[in-house]
Coordinates of C-alpha atoms (C1' of nucleotides) in Angstrom, one line a residue:
Chain A
M1 CA -18.5 186.3 59.3
H2 CA -15.0 187.9 59.8
A3 CA -11.9 187.9 57.3
G4 CA -11.7 191.1 56.0
R5 CA -12.3 192.7 52.4
I6 CA -12.8 189.8 49.7
P7 CA -12.4 191.7 46.5
S8 CA -14.8 191.7 43.7
N9 CA -14.5 192.2 40.1
A10 CA -16.6 194.9 38.9
S11 CA -16.0 197.6 36.1
V12 CA -14.0 200.5 37.3
S13 CA -13.4 203.8 35.4
T14 CA -12.3 207.6 35.7
A15 CA -14.0 210.4 34.5
V16 CA -13.1 214.3 34.6
V17 CA -15.0 217.2 34.3
M18 CA -12.8 219.6 32.4
L19 CA -13.7 222.9 33.4
T20 CA -12.5 226.4 32.1
I21 CA -13.7 229.9 31.9
R22 CA -14.2 231.5 28.5
A23 CA -15.9 234.6 28.1
Q24 CA -17.1 234.9 31.7
K25 CA -18.7 231.5 31.4
L26 CA -17.5 228.1 32.9
Q27 CA -17.1 225.9 30.1
L28 CA -17.1 221.8 30.1
L29 CA -15.4 219.7 27.7
L30 CA -17.2 216.6 26.8
V31 CA -16.8 214.0 24.3
R32 CA -19.1 213.3 21.1
P33 CA -21.1 210.0 21.1
D34 CA -19.7 207.0 19.3
P35 CA -22.5 207.3 16.0
D36 CA -22.7 203.6 16.5
T37 CA -24.3 203.7 19.9
V38 CA -27.8 203.7 20.6
T39 CA -27.9 206.3 23.5
Q40 CA -26.8 209.5 21.7
Q41 CA -25.6 211.1 24.5
W42 CA -22.1 213.1 25.1
I43 CA -19.6 211.9 27.7
L44 CA -17.3 212.8 30.1
P45 CA -13.8 212.2 29.0
G46 CA -12.2 209.1 31.3
A47 CA -10.3 206.0 31.1
R48 CA -10.4 202.4 32.2
I49 CA -8.1 201.5 35.0
V50 CA -5.4 199.3 34.2
D51 CA -2.8 197.8 36.1
D52 CA -0.4 198.8 38.2
E53 CA -2.0 202.4 38.1
D54 CA -3.1 204.6 40.5
L55 CA -6.4 206.6 40.4
D56 CA -4.8 209.8 39.8
E57 CA -2.7 208.5 36.9
S58 CA -5.9 206.8 35.2
A59 CA -7.4 210.1 35.7
A60 CA -4.9 212.0 34.2
R61 CA -4.2 209.3 31.3
G62 CA -7.6 209.5 30.2
L63 CA -7.6 213.4 29.6
R64 CA -4.9 213.2 27.9
E65 CA -5.5 210.2 25.7
Q66 CA -9.1 211.6 24.7
T67 CA -8.4 215.4 24.8
G68 CA -4.5 216.0 24.4
I69 CA -4.7 217.8 27.5
A70 CA -1.9 217.7 30.3
G71 CA -0.4 218.8 33.4
I72 CA -3.0 220.6 35.0
Y73 CA -4.8 220.7 38.7
L74 CA -7.0 217.5 38.8
E75 CA -8.9 216.3 42.2
Q76 CA -10.9 213.4 42.5
L77 CA -14.3 214.1 43.9
Y78 CA -16.8 211.1 44.4
T79 CA -16.9 207.5 43.4
F80 CA -20.5 207.0 41.8
R81 CA -22.2 203.7 41.1
R82 CA -24.1 203.6 38.1
A83 CA -26.8 201.8 39.7
R84 CA -29.3 200.9 37.1
S85 CA -27.5 202.0 33.7
V86 CA -24.8 200.6 32.9
P87 CA -24.1 197.0 34.3
R88 CA -22.1 197.3 37.6
M89 CA -19.7 200.0 36.4
I90 CA -18.0 202.2 39.1
T91 CA -16.5 205.7 38.2
V92 CA -14.3 207.5 39.8
A93 CA -14.9 211.3 39.0
Y94 CA -12.5 213.7 39.2
F95 CA -12.7 217.5 38.0
A96 CA -10.0 219.2 36.5
L97 CA -9.4 223.0 35.9
A98 CA -7.4 225.2 33.7
P99 CA -7.1 228.4 32.2
S100 CA -8.5 228.8 28.6
A101 CA -6.0 230.1 27.0
R102 CA -3.7 226.8 27.8
L103 CA -6.0 224.7 26.3
Q104 CA -5.8 226.4 22.8
R105 CA -2.5 225.9 23.3
D106 CA -3.3 222.2 23.5
A107 CA -5.0 222.1 20.5
V108 CA -8.6 220.6 21.8
A109 CA -10.4 221.3 18.7
T110 CA -11.1 218.1 17.4
R111 CA -14.6 216.9 15.5
E112 CA -14.9 214.4 18.5
L113 CA -14.4 217.1 21.3
H114 CA -17.1 220.2 22.6
W115 CA -16.8 222.8 25.1
F116 CA -20.4 223.5 26.1
D117 CA -21.5 226.1 28.4
L118 CA -22.1 224.8 31.7
D119 CA -25.9 225.9 32.1
G120 CA -26.6 224.8 28.3
L121 CA -25.2 221.1 28.6
P122 CA -26.8 218.4 26.3
A123 CA -28.2 215.4 27.1
L124 CA -25.2 213.2 29.1
H125 CA -24.5 209.2 29.9
G126 CA -25.8 207.9 33.3
D127 CA -24.3 209.4 36.4
D128 CA -22.5 212.2 34.4
E129 CA -24.9 214.8 34.8
A130 CA -24.8 214.5 38.4
I131 CA -21.0 214.3 38.3
V132 CA -20.8 217.7 36.7
T133 CA -23.2 219.2 39.1
M134 CA -21.4 217.8 42.3
A135 CA -18.1 219.2 40.4
H136 CA -19.4 222.9 40.2
E137 CA -20.7 222.7 43.9
R138 CA -17.3 221.7 45.3
L139 CA -15.7 224.5 42.8
A140 CA -17.7 227.0 44.3
A141 CA -17.3 225.9 47.9
K142 CA -13.5 225.8 47.4
L143 CA -13.5 229.4 46.6
D144 CA -14.1 230.2 50.3
Y145 CA -11.5 228.6 51.7
S146 CA -9.0 227.5 49.2
T147 CA -6.6 229.3 46.5
I148 CA -8.1 227.1 43.7
A149 CA -9.2 229.8 41.7
F150 CA -6.0 230.6 40.4
Q151 CA -6.2 227.4 38.6
F152 CA -7.8 229.4 36.5
M153 CA -5.5 232.0 35.6
P154 CA -2.7 232.3 32.9
E155 CA 0.7 233.0 33.8
T156 CA -0.2 237.0 34.2
F157 CA -3.4 238.3 34.7
T158 CA -4.9 241.4 35.9
L159 CA -7.3 241.5 39.3
T160 CA -10.2 242.5 37.3
E161 CA -9.9 238.8 35.3
L162 CA -9.2 237.3 38.9
Q163 CA -12.3 239.0 40.3
S164 CA -14.5 237.9 37.3
V165 CA -13.4 234.4 37.6
Y166 CA -14.9 234.3 40.9
E167 CA -18.0 236.0 40.0
T168 CA -18.5 233.7 36.9
I169 CA -17.9 230.5 39.5
L170 CA -20.0 232.1 42.2
R171 CA -22.7 233.5 39.9
E172 CA -22.6 236.7 41.6
P173 CA -21.2 240.3 41.7
L174 CA -18.4 241.5 44.5
D175 CA -17.3 244.7 45.6
K176 CA -14.1 245.8 44.0
R177 CA -12.4 247.1 46.5
N178 CA -13.1 244.4 49.2
F179 CA -12.3 242.0 46.7
R180 CA -8.9 243.4 46.0
K181 CA -8.1 243.9 50.1
R182 CA -9.0 240.2 50.2
M183 CA -6.6 239.3 47.2
H184 CA -3.8 241.1 48.2
A185 CA -4.3 240.0 52.1
L186 CA -4.1 236.6 51.0
R187 CA -0.5 237.0 49.7
R188 CA -0.6 234.5 46.9
I189 CA -0.1 237.2 43.8
E190 CA 2.7 239.4 43.4
D191 CA 3.0 242.4 41.1
T192 CA 5.3 241.9 37.5
G193 CA 5.7 245.4 37.2
E194 CA 4.1 244.9 33.8
T195 CA 1.0 246.8 32.8
R196 CA -1.4 245.5 29.9
R197 CA -3.3 248.2 27.6
N198 CA -6.5 247.4 26.9
G199 CA -8.9 249.9 25.4
S200 CA -9.3 253.4 25.5
H201 CA -8.8 253.3 29.6
R202 CA -6.3 253.6 31.9
P203 CA -3.9 250.1 31.6
A204 CA -4.1 247.2 34.1
R205 CA -1.1 246.0 36.2
L206 CA -0.4 242.4 35.6
Y207 CA 0.0 239.7 38.8
R208 CA 1.4 236.6 38.8
S209 CA 0.4 233.7 41.1
R210 CA 3.1 232.9 43.8
Y211 CA 2.3 229.1 43.9
P212 CA 0.8 228.3 40.7
D213 CA 0.9 224.9 41.1
R214 CA -0.2 224.5 44.7
V215 CA -3.9 224.8 45.8
E216 CA -3.9 225.7 49.5
F217 CA -6.4 226.1 52.4
I218 CA -6.6 229.6 53.7
K219 CA -7.6 231.1 56.9
Chain B
M1 CA -8.8 207.6 20.3
H2 CA -12.3 208.3 20.8
A3 CA -15.2 205.9 22.1
G4 CA -15.8 207.0 25.9
R5 CA -15.1 204.7 28.6
I6 CA -14.3 201.0 28.4
P7 CA -15.0 199.5 31.6
S8 CA -12.3 197.1 33.0
N9 CA -12.2 194.7 35.7
A10 CA -10.6 195.3 39.0
S11 CA -11.3 194.4 42.6
V12 CA -13.3 196.7 44.6
S13 CA -14.2 196.7 47.9
T14 CA -15.6 199.3 50.6
A15 CA -13.8 200.0 53.8
V16 CA -15.5 201.5 57.0
V17 CA -13.7 204.1 59.2
M18 CA -16.0 203.4 62.0
L19 CA -15.4 206.0 65.1
T20 CA -17.1 206.7 68.3
I21 CA -16.2 208.4 71.4
R22 CA -15.6 206.9 74.7
A23 CA -13.9 208.6 77.9
Q24 CA -13.0 211.7 75.9
K25 CA -11.0 209.5 73.1
L26 CA -11.9 209.0 69.8
Q27 CA -12.2 205.2 69.1
L28 CA -11.7 203.2 66.2
L29 CA -13.4 199.6 65.6
L30 CA -11.1 197.3 63.8
V31 CA -11.3 193.8 62.7
R32 CA -8.6 191.2 64.1
P33 CA -6.1 190.2 61.5
D34 CA -7.3 186.2 60.0
P35 CA -4.7 183.9 62.1
D36 CA -4.4 182.1 58.7
T37 CA -2.6 184.9 57.0
V38 CA 1.0 186.2 56.8
T39 CA 0.9 189.6 57.5
Q40 CA -0.9 189.8 60.9
Q41 CA -2.2 193.2 60.7
W42 CA -5.6 194.5 62.0
I43 CA -8.0 195.6 58.8
L44 CA -10.9 198.1 58.5
P45 CA -14.4 196.5 58.4
G46 CA -15.8 196.4 54.5
A47 CA -17.1 194.2 52.0
R48 CA -16.7 193.3 48.4
I49 CA -19.3 195.3 46.0
V50 CA -21.8 193.0 44.8
D51 CA -24.4 193.0 42.0
D52 CA -26.8 195.5 41.6
E53 CA -25.8 197.1 45.2
D54 CA -24.6 200.8 45.2
L55 CA -21.9 202.0 46.7
D56 CA -23.2 203.1 50.0
E57 CA -25.1 199.8 51.0
S58 CA -22.4 198.3 50.5
A59 CA -20.4 200.0 53.1
A60 CA -23.5 199.7 55.2
R61 CA -23.8 196.1 54.5
G62 CA -20.0 195.5 55.0
L63 CA -20.0 197.3 58.4
R64 CA -23.4 195.3 59.5
E65 CA -22.1 192.1 58.3
Q66 CA -18.5 192.4 60.3
T67 CA -19.7 194.4 63.1
G68 CA -23.6 194.2 63.9
I69 CA -23.7 197.9 63.8
A70 CA -26.5 199.3 61.6
G71 CA -28.4 202.4 60.9
I72 CA -25.8 205.0 61.6
Y73 CA -24.0 208.0 60.2
L74 CA -22.1 207.0 56.9
E75 CA -20.3 209.2 54.6
Q76 CA -18.1 208.5 51.8
L77 CA -14.8 209.6 52.2
Y78 CA -12.0 209.1 49.2
T79 CA -11.4 206.4 46.9
F80 CA -7.9 204.4 47.4
R81 CA -6.0 202.5 44.7
R82 CA -3.5 200.4 46.6
A83 CA -0.6 200.5 44.2
R84 CA 1.6 198.1 45.5
S85 CA -0.1 196.0 48.2
V86 CA -2.9 193.6 46.9
P87 CA -3.0 193.5 43.4
R88 CA -5.3 195.8 41.3
M89 CA -7.3 196.3 44.7
I90 CA -9.6 199.5 44.8
T91 CA -11.0 200.4 48.1
V92 CA -14.1 203.2 48.5
A93 CA -13.4 204.4 52.0
Y94 CA -16.3 205.5 54.1
F95 CA -16.8 207.0 57.6
A96 CA -19.3 206.1 60.2
L97 CA -20.0 207.5 63.7
A98 CA -22.1 206.9 66.3
P99 CA -22.4 207.5 69.9
S100 CA -20.5 205.2 72.2
A101 CA -23.9 203.7 73.8
R102 CA -25.7 202.6 71.1
L103 CA -22.8 200.5 69.8
Q104 CA -22.8 198.7 73.4
R105 CA -26.6 197.7 72.8
D106 CA -25.4 196.7 69.3
A107 CA -23.1 194.2 71.5
V108 CA -19.9 194.6 69.4
A109 CA -17.4 192.7 71.7
T110 CA -16.8 189.7 69.6
R111 CA -13.3 187.7 69.8
E112 CA -12.8 189.0 66.1
L113 CA -13.2 192.8 66.9
H114 CA -11.6 195.6 68.8
W115 CA -11.8 199.0 69.7
F116 CA -8.6 201.2 69.6
D117 CA -7.9 204.6 71.2
L118 CA -7.3 206.5 67.7
D119 CA -3.7 207.6 68.8
G120 CA -2.7 204.3 69.6
L121 CA -3.3 202.0 67.3
P122 CA -1.6 199.1 65.9
A123 CA 0.1 198.5 62.3
L124 CA -2.9 198.6 59.9
H125 CA -3.2 196.9 56.8
G126 CA -2.4 198.6 53.0
D127 CA -3.9 201.9 53.0
D128 CA -6.3 201.6 55.9
E129 CA -3.7 204.1 58.0
A130 CA -4.0 206.6 55.5
I131 CA -7.6 206.4 55.0
V132 CA -8.2 206.5 59.2
T133 CA -5.9 209.9 58.9
M134 CA -8.3 211.2 56.2
A135 CA -11.2 210.6 58.3
H136 CA -9.8 212.1 61.3
E137 CA -9.2 215.4 59.0
R138 CA -12.5 215.4 57.4
L139 CA -14.2 214.9 60.8
A140 CA -12.3 218.0 62.2
A141 CA -12.9 220.2 58.9
K142 CA -16.6 219.1 58.9
L143 CA -17.2 220.6 62.8
D144 CA -16.4 223.8 61.8
Y145 CA -19.1 223.9 59.0
S146 CA -22.0 221.5 59.6
T147 CA -23.7 219.4 62.7
I148 CA -21.9 216.9 62.1
A149 CA -20.7 216.7 65.9
F150 CA -24.5 215.5 66.7
Q151 CA -24.0 212.1 65.3
F152 CA -21.8 211.5 68.2
M153 CA -24.6 212.2 70.5
P154 CA -27.0 210.0 72.6
E155 CA -30.5 210.5 72.5
T156 CA -30.3 212.7 75.4
F157 CA -27.0 214.7 76.6
T158 CA -25.7 217.7 78.6
L159 CA -23.9 220.7 77.1
T160 CA -21.0 219.7 78.7
E161 CA -20.8 216.3 77.1
L162 CA -21.6 217.8 73.8
Q163 CA -18.4 220.2 74.3
S164 CA -16.2 217.4 75.3
V165 CA -17.0 215.6 71.8
Y166 CA -16.0 218.9 70.2
E167 CA -13.0 219.1 72.4
T168 CA -12.0 215.5 71.6
I169 CA -12.0 215.9 68.0
L170 CA -10.8 219.2 67.8
R171 CA -7.9 218.2 70.5
E172 CA -8.3 221.3 72.2
P173 CA -10.3 223.1 74.6
L174 CA -12.8 225.6 74.2
D175 CA -14.3 228.3 76.3
K176 CA -17.5 227.2 77.8
R177 CA -19.7 230.4 78.0
N178 CA -18.8 230.9 73.9
F179 CA -19.7 227.3 73.0
R180 CA -23.2 227.4 74.5
K181 CA -24.0 230.6 72.7
R182 CA -22.7 229.0 69.4
M183 CA -24.9 225.9 70.2
H184 CA -28.3 227.5 71.2
A185 CA -27.4 229.8 68.1
L186 CA -27.6 227.0 66.0
R187 CA -31.0 226.1 67.0
R188 CA -30.2 222.3 66.6
I189 CA -30.7 221.5 70.1
E190 CA -34.0 221.8 72.7
D191 CA -34.4 221.5 76.2
T192 CA -35.9 218.2 77.1
G193 CA -37.0 219.9 80.5
E194 CA -35.2 216.6 82.4
T195 CA -31.9 217.1 83.9
R196 CA -29.5 214.6 85.3
R197 CA -27.8 214.4 89.0
N198 CA -24.5 213.4 88.2
G199 CA -22.1 213.9 91.4
S200 CA -22.2 216.6 94.3
H201 CA -23.1 219.3 92.3
R202 CA -25.8 220.9 90.6
P203 CA -27.3 218.9 88.1
A204 CA -27.4 219.5 84.7
R205 CA -30.1 220.4 82.0
L206 CA -30.7 217.1 79.2
Y207 CA -30.9 218.5 75.6
R208 CA -32.1 216.4 72.4
S209 CA -30.8 216.9 69.3
R210 CA -33.5 218.5 67.0
Y211 CA -32.6 216.4 63.5
P212 CA -30.5 213.7 65.0
D213 CA -30.6 212.1 61.6
R214 CA -29.7 215.1 59.3
V215 CA -26.3 216.8 58.9
E216 CA -26.3 219.8 57.6
F217 CA -24.0 222.9 56.5
I218 CA -24.2 225.7 58.5
K219 CA -23.2 229.3 58.4
Chain C
dA1 C1' -19.4 224.7 105.4
dC2 C1' -17.3 223.2 101.5
dA3 C1' -16.3 221.1 97.2
dA4 C1' -17.5 220.4 92.4
dA5 C1' -19.7 220.9 88.1
dA6 C1' -23.4 224.1 85.8
dG7 C1' -24.9 227.7 84.4
dT8 C1' -25.0 232.9 83.0
dG9 C1' -23.5 238.9 79.9
dT10 C1' -20.5 242.3 78.4
dT11 C1' -16.6 244.3 77.0
dT12 C1' -12.9 244.2 73.2
dC13 C1' -11.1 243.5 69.2
dG14 C1' -10.9 242.0 64.6
dT15 C1' -12.5 241.1 60.2
dA16 C1' -16.1 241.9 56.5
dT17 C1' -19.1 245.2 54.5
dA18 C1' -20.8 249.1 52.4
dC19 C1' -19.5 252.9 49.7
dA20 C1' -17.8 256.9 46.0
dC21 C1' -14.2 259.3 43.4
dC22 C1' -9.8 260.1 41.0
dC23 C1' -6.5 258.2 37.5
dA24 C1' -4.8 257.1 32.8
dT25 C1' -5.5 255.9 28.3
dG26 C1' -7.2 256.0 23.2
dA27 C1' -10.6 258.0 20.5
Chain D
dT1 C1' -12.9 266.3 26.2
dC2 C1' -15.2 262.4 26.5
dA3 C1' -15.8 258.0 27.6
dT4 C1' -14.0 253.6 29.9
dG5 C1' -12.5 250.4 32.8
dG6 C1' -8.3 250.5 36.4
dG7 C1' -7.5 252.0 41.0
dT8 C1' -7.5 253.7 45.7
dG9 C1' -9.6 254.5 51.6
dT10 C1' -12.7 254.8 55.4
dA11 C1' -16.5 254.5 58.5
dT12 C1' -19.7 250.9 60.2
dA13 C1' -21.3 246.6 61.9
dC14 C1' -21.4 242.3 63.0
dG15 C1' -19.6 238.0 64.9
dA16 C1' -15.8 236.5 67.5
dA17 C1' -13.1 236.2 71.7
dA18 C1' -11.6 237.0 76.4
dC19 C1' -13.3 236.8 80.8
dA20 C1' -15.5 235.4 86.5
dC21 C1' -18.5 235.0 89.5
dT22 C1' -23.2 232.5 91.2
dT23 C1' -25.9 229.0 91.6
dT24 C1' -27.2 224.0 93.1
dT25 C1' -26.4 220.0 94.6
dG26 C1' -24.0 215.8 97.7
dT27 C1' -21.2 215.0 101.4

DNA sequence: ACAAAAGTGTTTCGTATACACCCATGA
DNA sequence: TCATGGGTGTATACGAAACACTTTTGT
């Protein structure tokens, strides 16, 4: 008995649930299955862990190398053991959020990648389905007690767009006046002074996030 | 580029932040440093991960093998990479909660183990200090939105004892009447009909947890 | 009779919710 | 002038917080 933890060898990788919102839908970025493999299942981007790299770095690197996406919000989610499937594989899952505009700039439209509606996913590899479900749950929970929603917003945005982000994640409509009251009370957005003309109706004020890189707990 | 995640080899172990409450103090169980090692630092109980064992099992086994404690609440906390210290070590951290009475029954008083007050800890190994801090934060947060506090309660308990658990974790006094209202409204405890005489004052009603094994989200 | 913890309700306050109309623009 | 989404305030309901005295026992 005694004597502390003795390390073992196991296969460890990070996996990233990359989410964005486009056309009022949560979208997930998946990597196309290798045509040579038997199981033709899409997989989450990720990386094996290499020397002297911490877990956050590994997840960021996996995402960058496989998708070109970098510099966005990443949060560790949970660590899974692929019990039966892949032998002795441990997956440290992360989720990543970004505004869709930013992703187009990073040109993520290769033959090997595809965005899927979160509720129209193909068959996924191993634990990936459970990972995606947990990411969505965590995200929805965090809306209530953090400023995480701003991670989906571009530089400037309208309050209607912000509300739409909340509604998309929560899958329920919100009251416009109460939503705006809440957002102003948060004191996390500021008026840019600009407006945006959109159609044959009154233009919308544009706001910007005060602390775009911080995700803070609220209340 | 492409082709999904290729597993790497790394040292993976689980570590358990075993907490209980004794004499209105949060207490942490640590394993005495091996006299042969250079760094004389106490460490968290844990285990290396072995074949065909999932992470929860590994944490439970590590705790059982090193401390004799089994069958209690365990929750995955976070996964840490020991960046600099131990080479290529990954630690999947868990926290465990149990009523102190139960732990005495399991006879955890060997020369190799010791309970420490949470705010009087010795120097810890590697990331263990950060792990313990995170466990305490998570626990305090969960008091607000789950029934996790009941994991510290024995078979039967008084409302004053239950309140003391909340106060110990939150490090702040609570209003007795409001606390009792809240607990009854939860509908998670039931009156046993028994009372307990304690000193030269009115005896206290004894309650029992309705679902002692479940930790549920509330509100 | 007194000390000491157990037990119990009501009022107050602040926040969340429900709800409907006018505004600015393009066609 | 009409259609369209943008923008605004108030009244109500509900839950959280503050607060003090009576009860039951042992000595």
